[in-house]
Short mmCIF file of C-alpha atoms in Angstrom, two decimals:
data_model
loop_
_atom_site.label_atom_id
_atom_site.label_comp_id
_atom_site.label_asym_id
_atom_site.label_seq_id
_atom_site.Cartn_x
_atom_site.Cartn_y
_atom_site.Cartn_z
CA MET K 238 -42.12 31.78 -25.88
CA ASN K 239 -42.02 28.57 -27.92
CA THR K 240 -39.95 25.46 -27.09
CA LYS K 241 -37.20 26.34 -29.59
CA THR K 242 -36.73 29.83 -28.16
CA THR K 243 -36.60 28.43 -24.70
CA ILE K 244 -33.88 25.85 -25.51
CA LEU K 245 -31.82 28.60 -27.09
CA SER K 246 -32.08 30.83 -24.02
CA ILE K 247 -31.03 28.02 -21.78
CA LEU K 248 -27.96 27.29 -23.99
CA PHE K 249 -27.19 30.96 -24.17
CA MET K 250 -27.33 31.24 -20.23
CA LEU K 251 -25.03 28.16 -19.82
CA ALA K 252 -22.60 29.79 -22.27
CA VAL K 253 -22.39 33.02 -20.51
CA CYS K 254 -22.96 31.80 -16.99
CA PRO K 255 -20.40 28.88 -16.59
CA THR K 256 -20.95 26.36 -13.68
CA ALA K 257 -19.92 28.07 -10.49
CA ALA K 258 -16.55 26.92 -9.16
CA GLN K 259 -16.66 24.33 -6.29
CA THR K 260 -14.75 26.05 -3.42
CA PHE K 261 -12.57 23.88 -1.12
CA THR K 262 -11.13 25.56 1.97
CA ILE K 263 -8.29 24.02 3.91
CA GLN K 264 -8.95 24.40 7.64
CA ALA K 265 -5.59 25.41 8.99
CA ASP K 266 -6.78 25.06 12.61
CA GLN K 267 -8.14 21.36 12.18
CA PRO K 268 -5.34 18.94 11.96
CA ARG K 269 -6.12 15.33 11.54
CA GLN K 270 -3.80 12.37 11.41
CA THR K 271 -0.01 12.45 10.79
CA ILE K 272 1.05 10.71 7.64
CA ARG K 273 3.79 8.12 7.90
CA HIS K 274 4.48 6.80 4.61
CA PHE K 275 3.24 5.47 1.23
CA GLY K 276 4.52 2.22 -0.02
CA ALA K 277 4.51 -0.98 -2.10
CA SER K 278 6.14 -4.43 -1.95
CA ASP K 279 8.63 -6.31 -3.74
CA ALA K 280 6.63 -9.50 -3.98
CA TRP K 281 7.04 -11.56 -6.18
CA SER K 282 8.73 -9.85 -8.95
CA MET K 283 11.88 -8.33 -7.61
CA GLN K 284 13.61 -11.67 -6.94
CA TYR K 285 13.58 -11.96 -10.67
CA ILE K 286 13.90 -8.44 -11.97
CA GLY K 287 16.90 -7.94 -9.49
CA LEU K 288 18.62 -10.72 -11.44
CA TRP K 289 18.06 -9.39 -14.95
CA ASP K 290 21.22 -8.54 -16.76
CA ASN K 291 19.73 -5.35 -18.21
CA GLU K 292 20.77 -2.98 -15.57
CA ARG K 293 19.19 -0.15 -17.54
CA GLU K 294 15.65 -1.59 -17.19
CA GLN K 295 16.35 -2.40 -13.51
CA GLN K 296 17.39 1.29 -12.97
CA GLN K 297 14.22 2.43 -14.70
CA VAL K 298 12.00 0.45 -12.49
CA ALA K 299 13.91 1.80 -9.40
CA ASP K 300 13.66 5.55 -10.66
CA TRP K 301 10.01 4.99 -11.21
CA LEU K 302 9.30 3.74 -7.68
CA PHE K 303 11.92 5.52 -5.67
CA SER K 304 12.97 8.67 -7.30
CA LEU K 305 12.46 12.24 -5.83
CA GLN K 306 14.31 13.78 -8.78
CA THR K 307 12.83 15.91 -11.57
CA ASP K 308 13.98 16.27 -15.26
CA ALA K 309 14.93 19.30 -16.97
CA ASN K 310 11.34 20.34 -17.54
CA GLY K 311 10.52 19.81 -13.78
CA GLN K 312 8.58 16.76 -14.30
CA PRO K 313 9.23 14.16 -11.60
CA LYS K 314 11.12 10.96 -12.63
CA GLY K 315 9.41 8.78 -10.22
CA ILE K 316 6.73 8.63 -7.41
CA GLY K 317 9.13 8.76 -4.49
CA LEU K 318 7.78 5.94 -2.32
CA SER K 319 8.61 6.36 1.46
CA LEU K 320 8.23 2.74 2.43
CA TRP K 321 9.44 -0.40 0.73
CA ARG K 322 7.97 -3.69 1.80
CA PHE K 323 10.48 -6.60 1.80
CA ASN K 324 9.01 -10.24 1.54
CA LEU K 325 11.14 -12.37 3.89
CA GLY K 326 10.70 -15.73 2.09
CA ALA K 327 9.84 -19.07 3.64
CA GLY K 328 11.83 -21.54 1.50
CA SER K 329 9.31 -22.73 -1.11
CA SER K 330 11.69 -22.05 -3.86
CA GLU K 331 14.08 -24.73 -2.59
CA GLN K 332 11.22 -27.29 -2.63
CA GLY K 333 10.61 -26.83 -6.40
CA ARG K 334 7.33 -28.60 -7.53
CA ASN K 335 7.06 -30.27 -4.07
CA ALA K 336 6.13 -26.77 -2.59
CA GLN K 337 2.61 -27.12 -4.00
CA ILE K 338 2.82 -23.20 -4.92
CA ASN K 339 2.79 -21.48 -8.15
CA ALA K 340 6.37 -21.43 -9.52
CA SER K 341 6.54 -17.76 -9.77
CA ASN K 342 5.09 -17.07 -6.34
CA ARG K 343 7.64 -19.11 -4.32
CA THR K 344 10.39 -17.48 -2.25
CA GLU K 345 13.92 -18.35 -1.25
CA CYS K 346 14.65 -18.72 2.59
CA LEU K 347 17.91 -17.29 4.12
CA LEU K 348 17.74 -20.24 6.58
CA GLN K 349 18.93 -23.80 5.47
CA ALA K 350 17.76 -27.19 6.60
CA ASP K 351 20.83 -27.74 8.76
CA GLY K 352 20.25 -24.44 10.73
CA SER K 353 22.88 -22.47 8.76
CA TYR K 354 22.22 -19.40 6.67
CA ASP K 355 22.94 -18.77 3.07
CA TRP K 356 23.22 -14.97 2.54
CA SER K 357 23.59 -15.36 -1.18
CA ARG K 358 19.83 -15.98 -1.19
CA GLN K 359 17.08 -13.44 -1.98
CA ALA K 360 19.60 -11.63 -3.99
CA GLY K 361 17.18 -9.88 -6.56
CA GLN K 362 15.04 -8.67 -3.72
CA ARG K 363 18.08 -7.46 -1.55
CA ARG K 364 19.43 -5.63 -4.71
CA PHE K 365 16.16 -3.64 -4.94
CA LEU K 366 16.56 -2.94 -1.10
CA ARG K 367 19.76 -1.30 -1.78
CA MET K 368 18.39 0.60 -4.91
CA ALA K 369 15.69 1.83 -2.69
CA ARG K 370 18.09 2.99 -0.01
CA ARG K 371 20.32 4.81 -2.49
CA HIS K 372 17.19 6.65 -3.77
CA GLY K 373 16.54 7.77 -0.34
CA VAL K 374 13.60 5.69 0.65
CA PRO K 375 13.38 6.49 4.46
CA HIS K 376 11.47 3.34 5.81
CA PHE K 377 11.60 -0.42 5.14
CA LEU K 378 9.21 -3.29 6.24
CA ALA K 379 9.77 -6.92 6.46
CA PHE K 380 6.83 -9.13 6.15
CA LEU K 381 6.30 -12.73 6.04
CA ASN K 382 3.65 -15.06 4.50
CA SER K 383 4.65 -18.26 6.29
CA ALA K 384 7.28 -19.40 8.67
CA PRO K 385 10.36 -21.19 7.06
CA VAL K 386 9.20 -24.55 5.82
CA TYR K 387 11.44 -26.24 8.38
CA PHE K 388 9.16 -24.98 11.12
CA THR K 389 5.84 -25.69 9.56
CA GLN K 390 3.44 -28.39 10.72
CA ASN K 391 3.00 -29.72 7.11
CA GLY K 392 6.60 -28.97 5.86
CA LEU K 393 5.13 -26.61 3.25
CA ALA K 394 4.88 -22.84 3.12
CA THR K 395 1.29 -23.10 2.05
CA ASN K 396 -1.66 -24.13 4.40
CA THR K 397 -3.13 -26.57 1.85
CA GLY K 398 -5.83 -28.68 3.45
CA ARG K 399 -5.00 -27.75 7.01
CA GLY K 400 -7.95 -25.62 8.46
CA GLY K 401 -7.84 -22.42 10.37
CA THR K 402 -4.92 -22.60 12.82
CA ILE K 403 -1.38 -21.34 12.26
CA ASN K 404 0.93 -23.72 10.18
CA LEU K 405 3.66 -23.57 12.71
CA ARG K 406 4.82 -26.36 15.00
CA LEU K 407 4.06 -25.88 18.69
CA ASP K 408 7.82 -26.21 19.48
CA CYS K 409 9.01 -23.69 16.87
CA TYR K 410 7.58 -20.42 18.02
CA ASP K 411 10.92 -19.32 19.47
CA ASP K 412 12.74 -20.84 16.54
CA PHE K 413 10.58 -18.69 14.18
CA ALA K 414 11.31 -15.59 16.38
CA ARG K 415 15.10 -16.21 16.24
CA PHE K 416 14.97 -16.72 12.50
CA ILE K 417 13.33 -13.28 11.95
CA ALA K 418 15.70 -11.51 14.22
CA THR K 419 18.80 -13.12 12.61
CA ALA K 420 17.46 -12.50 9.08
CA LEU K 421 16.76 -8.78 9.77
CA LYS K 422 20.08 -8.19 11.55
CA GLY K 423 21.97 -10.17 8.92
CA ILE K 424 20.44 -8.02 5.96
CA GLU K 425 21.27 -5.02 7.92
CA GLU K 426 24.93 -6.05 8.50
CA ARG K 427 25.26 -6.97 4.72
CA ASP K 428 23.16 -4.44 2.79
CA SER K 429 22.95 -1.60 5.25
CA ILE K 430 19.16 -1.82 5.39
CA HIS K 431 17.53 -1.21 8.74
CA PHE K 432 13.91 -2.60 9.00
CA ASP K 433 11.65 -0.07 10.94
CA TYR K 434 8.90 -2.57 10.90
CA LEU K 435 8.18 -6.18 10.81
CA SER K 436 4.78 -7.82 9.89
CA PRO K 437 5.23 -11.57 11.03
CA VAL K 438 1.81 -12.94 9.74
CA ASN K 439 -0.28 -11.93 6.66
CA GLU K 440 -4.12 -12.13 6.33
CA PRO K 441 -4.48 -14.47 9.40
CA ASP K 442 -8.07 -14.20 9.41
CA GLY K 443 -8.11 -16.15 6.04
CA HIS K 444 -11.77 -16.40 5.24
CA TRP K 445 -10.62 -17.93 2.09
CA ASN K 446 -8.66 -20.39 4.32
CA TRP K 447 -5.49 -20.51 2.27
CA THR K 448 -6.62 -23.72 0.50
CA GLY K 449 -3.85 -23.41 -2.15
CA PRO K 450 -1.88 -24.31 -4.24
CA LYS K 451 -1.14 -20.82 -5.03
CA GLN K 452 1.07 -18.73 -2.74
CA GLU K 453 2.87 -18.89 0.63
CA GLY K 454 0.44 -18.21 3.49
CA SER K 455 -1.08 -19.53 6.67
CA PRO K 456 -4.19 -18.55 8.78
CA ALA K 457 -3.81 -18.05 12.44
CA THR K 458 -5.95 -17.46 15.47
CA HIS K 459 -5.61 -14.42 17.69
CA ARG K 460 -4.02 -16.36 20.47
CA GLU K 461 -1.44 -17.84 18.11
CA ILE K 462 -0.53 -14.43 16.76
CA ALA K 463 -0.18 -12.98 20.28
CA ARG K 464 2.09 -15.90 21.37
CA LEU K 465 4.12 -15.55 18.21
CA VAL K 466 4.38 -11.66 18.69
CA ARG K 467 5.34 -12.03 22.38
CA SER K 468 8.11 -14.40 21.33
CA ILE K 469 9.46 -12.18 18.49
CA ASP K 470 9.33 -9.20 21.09
CA SER K 471 11.17 -11.19 23.70
CA VAL K 472 13.93 -12.05 21.10
CA MET K 473 14.25 -8.53 19.99
CA THR K 474 14.44 -7.16 23.55
CA ARG K 475 17.43 -9.52 24.24
CA GLN K 476 18.99 -8.48 21.12
CA GLN K 477 18.46 -4.88 21.72
CA MET K 478 16.57 -4.46 18.41
CA ASN K 479 14.19 -1.44 17.86
CA THR K 480 12.10 -2.94 14.98
CA GLN K 481 8.35 -2.48 15.55
CA ILE K 482 6.06 -5.51 15.30
CA LEU K 483 2.80 -4.63 13.32
CA VAL K 484 -0.60 -6.63 13.82
CA ASP K 485 -2.28 -8.08 12.09
CA GLU K 486 -2.53 -7.50 8.34
CA SER K 487 -6.31 -8.57 8.17
CA SER K 488 -7.47 -9.27 4.62
CA ASP K 489 -10.75 -7.39 5.37
CA LEU K 490 -11.61 -4.54 7.44
CA ARG K 491 -14.89 -6.30 8.49
CA CYS K 492 -12.66 -8.89 10.40
CA VAL K 493 -10.88 -5.90 12.17
CA LEU K 494 -14.24 -4.69 13.64
CA GLY K 495 -16.13 -8.00 13.93
CA ILE K 496 -16.48 -11.39 12.59
CA TYR K 497 -16.82 -11.87 8.81
CA GLN K 498 -16.60 -15.13 7.10
CA THR K 499 -14.38 -16.57 9.68
CA THR K 500 -14.64 -17.70 13.38
CA TRP K 501 -14.51 -15.88 16.72
CA GLU K 502 -10.99 -16.85 17.10
CA ARG K 503 -9.98 -14.70 14.07
CA GLY K 504 -12.59 -11.93 14.29
CA HIS K 505 -12.64 -8.55 16.11
CA ALA K 506 -8.96 -8.04 15.73
CA LEU K 507 -8.86 -4.47 16.95
CA SER K 508 -10.43 -5.13 20.32
CA THR K 509 -8.64 -8.42 20.62
CA PHE K 510 -5.16 -7.05 20.38
CA PHE K 511 -5.75 -3.57 21.86
CA ASN K 512 -8.45 -3.71 24.44
CA PRO K 513 -6.93 -4.43 27.83
CA ASP K 514 -9.91 -6.29 28.63
CA SER K 515 -8.82 -9.04 26.22
CA THR K 516 -6.12 -10.29 28.71
CA ALA K 517 -4.99 -13.45 26.69
CA THR K 518 -4.33 -11.47 23.62
CA TYR K 519 -3.70 -7.96 24.63
CA LEU K 520 -0.59 -6.64 22.92
CA GLY K 521 -0.93 -2.99 23.75
CA ASN K 522 1.70 -3.19 26.51
CA THR K 523 4.17 -5.19 24.47
CA PRO K 524 7.38 -3.00 23.99
CA HIS K 525 7.89 -3.74 20.33
CA VAL K 526 4.22 -3.30 19.32
CA PRO K 527 3.16 0.17 18.35
CA HIS K 528 -0.63 0.99 18.80
CA VAL K 529 -1.23 0.62 15.07
CA MET K 530 -3.82 -1.60 13.35
CA ALA K 531 -2.45 -2.81 10.04
CA ALA K 532 -5.11 -4.06 7.64
CA HIS K 533 -6.06 -4.37 4.00
CA SER K 534 -8.68 -2.68 2.05
CA TYR K 535 -9.68 -5.49 0.02
CA TRP K 536 -13.42 -6.25 -0.66
CA THR K 537 -14.64 -3.09 1.09
CA ASN K 538 -14.52 -0.69 -1.71
CA THR K 539 -18.11 -1.20 -3.12
CA PRO K 540 -20.70 0.02 -2.99
CA ILE K 541 -19.26 3.51 -2.56
CA PRO K 542 -21.44 4.67 0.40
CA TYR K 543 -20.61 1.57 2.23
CA MET K 544 -16.85 2.19 1.69
CA ARG K 545 -17.24 5.56 3.45
CA ARG K 546 -19.31 4.30 6.33
CA LEU K 547 -17.22 1.43 7.11
CA ARG K 548 -14.04 3.56 7.37
CA GLN K 549 -15.86 6.07 9.48
CA GLN K 550 -16.74 3.30 11.78
CA LEU K 551 -13.21 2.02 11.75
CA ARG K 552 -11.90 5.48 12.61
CA ASP K 553 -14.32 5.96 15.48
CA GLU K 554 -13.57 2.55 17.03
CA LEU K 555 -9.80 3.20 16.65
CA ARG K 556 -9.98 6.50 18.40
CA GLN K 557 -11.84 4.85 21.37
CA LEU K 558 -8.80 2.67 22.02
CA GLY K 559 -5.93 5.24 20.85
CA VAL K 560 -4.85 3.16 17.92
CA ALA K 561 -3.79 4.22 14.48
CA TYR K 562 -4.73 2.73 11.15
CA TRP K 563 -2.27 1.73 8.41
CA GLN K 564 -3.68 0.40 5.10
CA THR K 565 -0.99 -1.97 4.16
CA GLU K 566 -2.19 -3.76 1.03
CA LEU K 567 -4.55 -3.46 -1.91
CA CYS K 568 -5.03 -4.45 -5.36
CA ILE K 569 -8.06 -4.91 -7.64
CA MET K 570 -10.18 -7.87 -6.97
CA GLY K 571 -13.34 -9.59 -8.55
CA ASN K 572 -15.65 -7.33 -6.76
CA ASP K 573 -14.31 -4.22 -8.16
CA GLU K 574 -16.81 -4.41 -10.99
CA GLU K 575 -16.93 -0.87 -11.88
CA ILE K 576 -13.44 -1.26 -13.57
CA GLY K 577 -13.93 -4.94 -14.65
CA GLY K 578 -12.41 -6.83 -11.71
CA GLY K 579 -8.76 -7.68 -11.52
CA GLY K 580 -8.25 -9.60 -14.73
CA GLY K 581 -6.31 -7.88 -17.45
CA TYR K 582 -3.74 -5.20 -16.98
CA ASP K 583 -5.06 -1.56 -17.39
CA PHE K 584 -2.68 1.23 -18.02
CA THR K 585 -5.32 3.89 -18.12
CA MET K 586 -6.96 6.41 -15.68
CA LYS K 587 -9.91 3.98 -15.09
CA THR K 588 -7.99 1.88 -12.67
CA ALA K 589 -5.97 4.93 -11.51
CA LEU K 590 -8.97 7.02 -10.59
CA TYR K 591 -10.74 4.10 -9.07
CA VAL K 592 -7.76 3.47 -6.69
CA ALA K 593 -7.32 7.21 -5.97
CA ARG K 594 -10.90 7.26 -4.66
CA VAL K 595 -10.02 4.43 -2.31
CA ILE K 596 -6.90 6.23 -1.20
CA HIS K 597 -9.03 9.36 -0.63
CA HIS K 598 -11.41 7.36 1.48
CA ASP K 599 -8.81 5.57 3.54
CA LEU K 600 -6.92 8.77 4.39
CA VAL K 601 -10.06 11.18 4.79
CA PHE K 602 -12.71 8.92 6.40
CA GLY K 603 -10.48 6.21 7.82
CA ASP K 604 -7.56 8.58 9.06
CA ALA K 605 -5.16 6.01 7.60
CA GLU K 606 -1.47 7.04 8.60
CA SER K 607 0.17 4.89 5.96
CA TRP K 608 -1.17 3.57 2.63
CA SER K 609 0.49 0.89 0.51
CA TRP K 610 -0.16 -0.87 -2.72
CA TRP K 611 0.34 -4.62 -3.11
CA ARG K 612 2.98 -5.32 -5.86
CA ALA K 613 5.25 -2.88 -7.19
CA VAL K 614 5.46 -4.90 -10.49
CA GLY K 615 3.01 -7.57 -11.79
CA GLY K 616 2.04 -9.22 -14.90
CA ASP K 617 -1.26 -9.34 -16.90
CA TYR K 618 -3.39 -8.52 -13.76
CA LYS K 619 -4.39 -5.49 -11.96
CA ASP K 620 -1.98 -5.99 -9.11
CA GLY K 621 1.15 -4.11 -10.27
CA LEU K 622 1.88 -0.46 -10.24
CA ILE K 623 4.23 -1.40 -13.21
CA ARG K 624 3.47 -4.11 -15.90
CA ALA K 625 6.26 -6.42 -16.68
CA TYR K 626 6.64 -8.57 -19.96
CA GLY K 627 8.61 -11.51 -19.37
CA GLY K 628 11.30 -12.10 -16.87
CA LEU K 629 9.19 -13.10 -13.89
CA SER K 630 9.28 -16.84 -13.82
CA PRO K 631 11.86 -19.35 -12.66
CA ARG K 632 11.34 -20.97 -16.11
CA GLU K 633 13.21 -18.30 -17.71
CA GLN K 634 16.39 -18.63 -15.67
CA GLN K 635 19.80 -19.34 -17.27
CA ALA K 636 22.10 -21.93 -15.86
CA ASP K 637 23.77 -19.20 -13.70
CA GLY K 638 20.37 -18.39 -12.10
CA THR K 639 20.03 -15.17 -13.84
CA ILE K 640 17.00 -14.06 -16.04
CA ARG K 641 18.21 -12.25 -18.97
CA SER K 642 14.82 -11.20 -20.52
CA GLY K 643 12.09 -8.83 -19.49
CA ARG K 644 10.93 -5.22 -19.93
CA CYS K 645 8.70 -3.00 -17.89
CA GLU K 646 6.16 -0.27 -18.54
CA ALA K 647 4.77 2.17 -15.97
CA SER K 648 0.98 2.79 -15.58
CA ARG K 649 -1.30 5.67 -14.81
CA LEU K 650 -2.04 3.87 -11.65
CA MET K 651 1.44 4.17 -10.42
CA TRP K 652 1.56 7.81 -11.39
CA ALA K 653 -1.84 8.43 -9.59
CA LEU K 654 -0.25 6.94 -6.28
CA GLY K 655 2.63 9.39 -7.02
CA ASN K 656 0.21 12.27 -6.83
CA TYR K 657 0.14 11.38 -3.04
CA SER K 658 3.46 9.66 -2.32
CA ARG K 659 5.74 12.11 -4.24
CA PHE K 660 4.44 15.23 -2.41
CA VAL K 661 2.91 14.06 0.88
CA ARG K 662 6.12 13.20 2.69
CA PRO K 663 6.60 11.14 6.08
CA GLY K 664 5.61 13.63 8.88
CA ALA K 665 2.89 15.43 7.03
CA VAL K 666 -0.35 16.14 8.83
CA ARG K 667 -3.69 16.02 7.07
CA TYR K 668 -6.05 18.94 7.52
CA GLU K 669 -9.74 19.17 7.30
CA VAL K 670 -11.28 20.54 4.20
CA ASN K 671 -14.67 22.22 3.83
CA SER K 672 -16.33 22.21 0.51
CA SER K 673 -19.16 24.56 -0.86
CA ALA K 674 -20.75 21.39 -2.41
CA ARG K 675 -21.81 18.07 -1.06
CA PHE K 676 -19.22 15.15 -1.25
CA ASP K 677 -19.49 13.48 -4.62
CA PRO K 678 -17.36 10.28 -5.18
CA TYR K 679 -18.08 10.62 -8.84
CA GLY K 680 -17.17 14.16 -9.07
CA VAL K 681 -14.31 16.14 -7.23
CA MET K 682 -12.67 14.98 -4.19
CA LEU K 683 -10.00 16.89 -2.41
CA SER K 684 -7.64 16.29 0.65
CA ALA K 685 -5.08 18.62 2.07
CA TYR K 686 -1.80 18.14 4.00
CA ARG K 687 1.05 20.16 5.46
CA ASN K 688 4.61 18.83 5.18
CA ALA K 689 6.89 18.76 8.17
CA ASN K 690 8.70 21.91 6.40
CA GLY K 691 5.55 23.87 6.46
CA GLN K 692 4.60 23.28 2.83
CA TRP K 693 0.89 23.02 1.96
CA VAL K 694 0.04 20.18 -0.37
CA ALA K 695 -3.62 19.36 -1.89
CA VAL K 696 -4.72 16.31 -4.01
CA ALA K 697 -7.77 16.84 -6.13
CA ILE K 698 -9.35 14.01 -8.14
CA ASN K 699 -11.88 14.76 -10.91
CA TYR K 700 -13.71 11.42 -11.35
CA SER K 701 -16.25 12.98 -13.63
CA GLN K 702 -16.24 13.18 -17.59
CA GLU K 703 -16.68 16.99 -17.40
CA PRO K 704 -14.26 19.86 -16.66
CA GLN K 705 -14.71 21.10 -13.01
CA PRO K 706 -13.98 24.61 -12.03
CA LEU K 707 -12.37 24.67 -8.56
CA GLN K 708 -11.33 27.28 -5.93
CA LEU K 709 -8.86 26.26 -3.46
CA ASN K 710 -8.43 28.53 -0.27
CA LEU K 711 -6.66 28.50 3.09
CA SER K 712 -8.89 29.25 6.07
CA THR K 713 -6.27 31.88 7.29
CA GLN K 714 -6.80 33.75 3.98
CA GLN K 715 -3.04 33.52 3.31
CA ALA K 716 -2.50 34.18 -0.51
CA LEU K 717 -0.71 31.09 -1.86
CA THR K 718 0.68 30.32 -5.26
CA TRP K 719 0.22 26.68 -6.25
CA GLN K 720 2.35 24.63 -8.60
CA MET K 721 0.01 21.93 -10.28
CA TYR K 722 1.02 18.55 -11.18
CA ARG K 723 -1.39 16.56 -13.32
CA THR K 724 -2.02 12.94 -14.13
CA SER K 725 -4.45 12.04 -16.90
CA ASP K 726 -4.79 10.00 -19.99
CA THR K 727 -3.35 12.68 -22.05
CA ASP K 728 0.07 11.96 -23.60
CA GLY K 729 2.84 13.21 -21.24
CA GLU K 730 0.48 13.84 -18.23
CA THR K 731 2.28 11.65 -15.59
CA LEU K 732 2.72 14.11 -12.72
CA ARG K 733 3.31 16.76 -15.42
CA PRO K 734 3.77 20.30 -14.16
CA VAL K 735 1.14 22.32 -15.70
CA GLY K 736 1.69 25.69 -14.43
CA THR K 737 0.76 27.75 -11.33
CA THR K 738 -2.41 29.03 -9.90
CA ASN K 739 -3.58 31.27 -6.89
CA GLY K 740 -6.18 28.73 -6.22
CA ASN K 741 -8.62 29.42 -9.00
CA THR K 742 -8.49 26.71 -11.75
CA THR K 743 -10.40 24.17 -13.80
CA LEU K 744 -9.70 20.46 -13.57
CA PRO K 745 -9.80 18.66 -16.90
CA PRO K 746 -12.06 15.46 -16.91
CA ARG K 747 -10.81 12.29 -15.55
CA CYS K 748 -7.60 13.49 -13.82
CA ILE K 749 -5.76 13.95 -10.61
CA VAL K 750 -4.14 17.17 -9.82
CA THR K 751 -1.62 17.83 -6.88
CA PHE K 752 -1.28 21.38 -5.69
CA VAL K 753 2.15 22.18 -4.01
CA ALA K 754 2.29 25.61 -2.47
CA GLN K 755 5.43 27.67 -3.56
CA PRO K 756 7.72 29.40 -1.16
#
């Protein structure tokens, strides 16, 4: 047989014998973690978008982020976020240029210099709090990047030139705690928003050390965090508040598990706060502190095998201490070289698939109970689920404080997150999945969940450039009919319903498909 005949024979065999379907079997007797929520934050855009006079554009943004409704064709109108993160401001806006912070990153503070409160402040953000509530968002979290400027050591909301300790005066820990309690209760009274969670510090490991000027922020040692959390807990106990306090929003998972580009005072966050042997900093017996480690996935998503190993290590060490993991912030950074780093917005599946792969790793290998993206809306950078054109700068404000211009456009990244957030609802349990093929982060990845109402959901990512045959089974051999929702670069495919299957289907190239079991 000559070479030409051999090649023709191979091509014929490929044509009549297509690639065998990769089988994924949901192990119905192997539950893993409970999923609490999927979220995003209002920083820093909603303070401006919430003041636009274009209510139609505002409503579209709210629908994209929060809606659980579908259109006449059954296509979801939004991604149904179940957690909305509210940035409780520190007062850099009132300082203007003296704040030493980029103009569009400054925030208002409800507290004034004389100790009184101005409840007209943070109006744009609070409008989106109310819009989230009207759309049925079930959980709210308040986070702070800095203490109010009236309490900081340098009188600023940025740590510029200070070093690695918390930018909070020694005599103001209790003042800071009382401010938080007053602000949360005041918003609840006025806007009917109850905050389930509070994150009082953000990225305190600060290996980049908050050199500024850029945004509000402060490093902190673990002893300083423990002192602050205990003060907040004491105030909340006296005021009979049930808001839970999260620690410690580390910027890097390596600081949770060890010391990475920082000092011992800010490393080993997990054991520092949740190992009873750490007597000076142990918070595991603090009434308002859940056994949850909140941390960010930045800088740990490449190389791909390392991303998996690190999350498995995190999962194992968390289990030893009985602590859950919440991934509370991520956007694209310079080391995410596979998709060109963070610069320049990307509407396509390139970024969407990259982030979906990180979500898969955090949920499946890190056992994350909660997963949040950083900004809901951003500009020309890969940090927003939605891209805004204009209307995000105080330079555009009118005399009455409103910003009358701006429009927004949703991305495939937003809809990719929706493949999880829209269908995997609070209280769902993730289940183990067995595959007939070896795990391939450049091929097909699949995770499975059962919602509190008993409904099965599976999310499949096809990272490859080729169609991938797939067989989805349940270990109980129960026959299910699955409704499929697909996100891809094809026009109109943004959680588009693309028919039903008994589990035997083919994933198109470069797409995400959510399978929802029909009753």
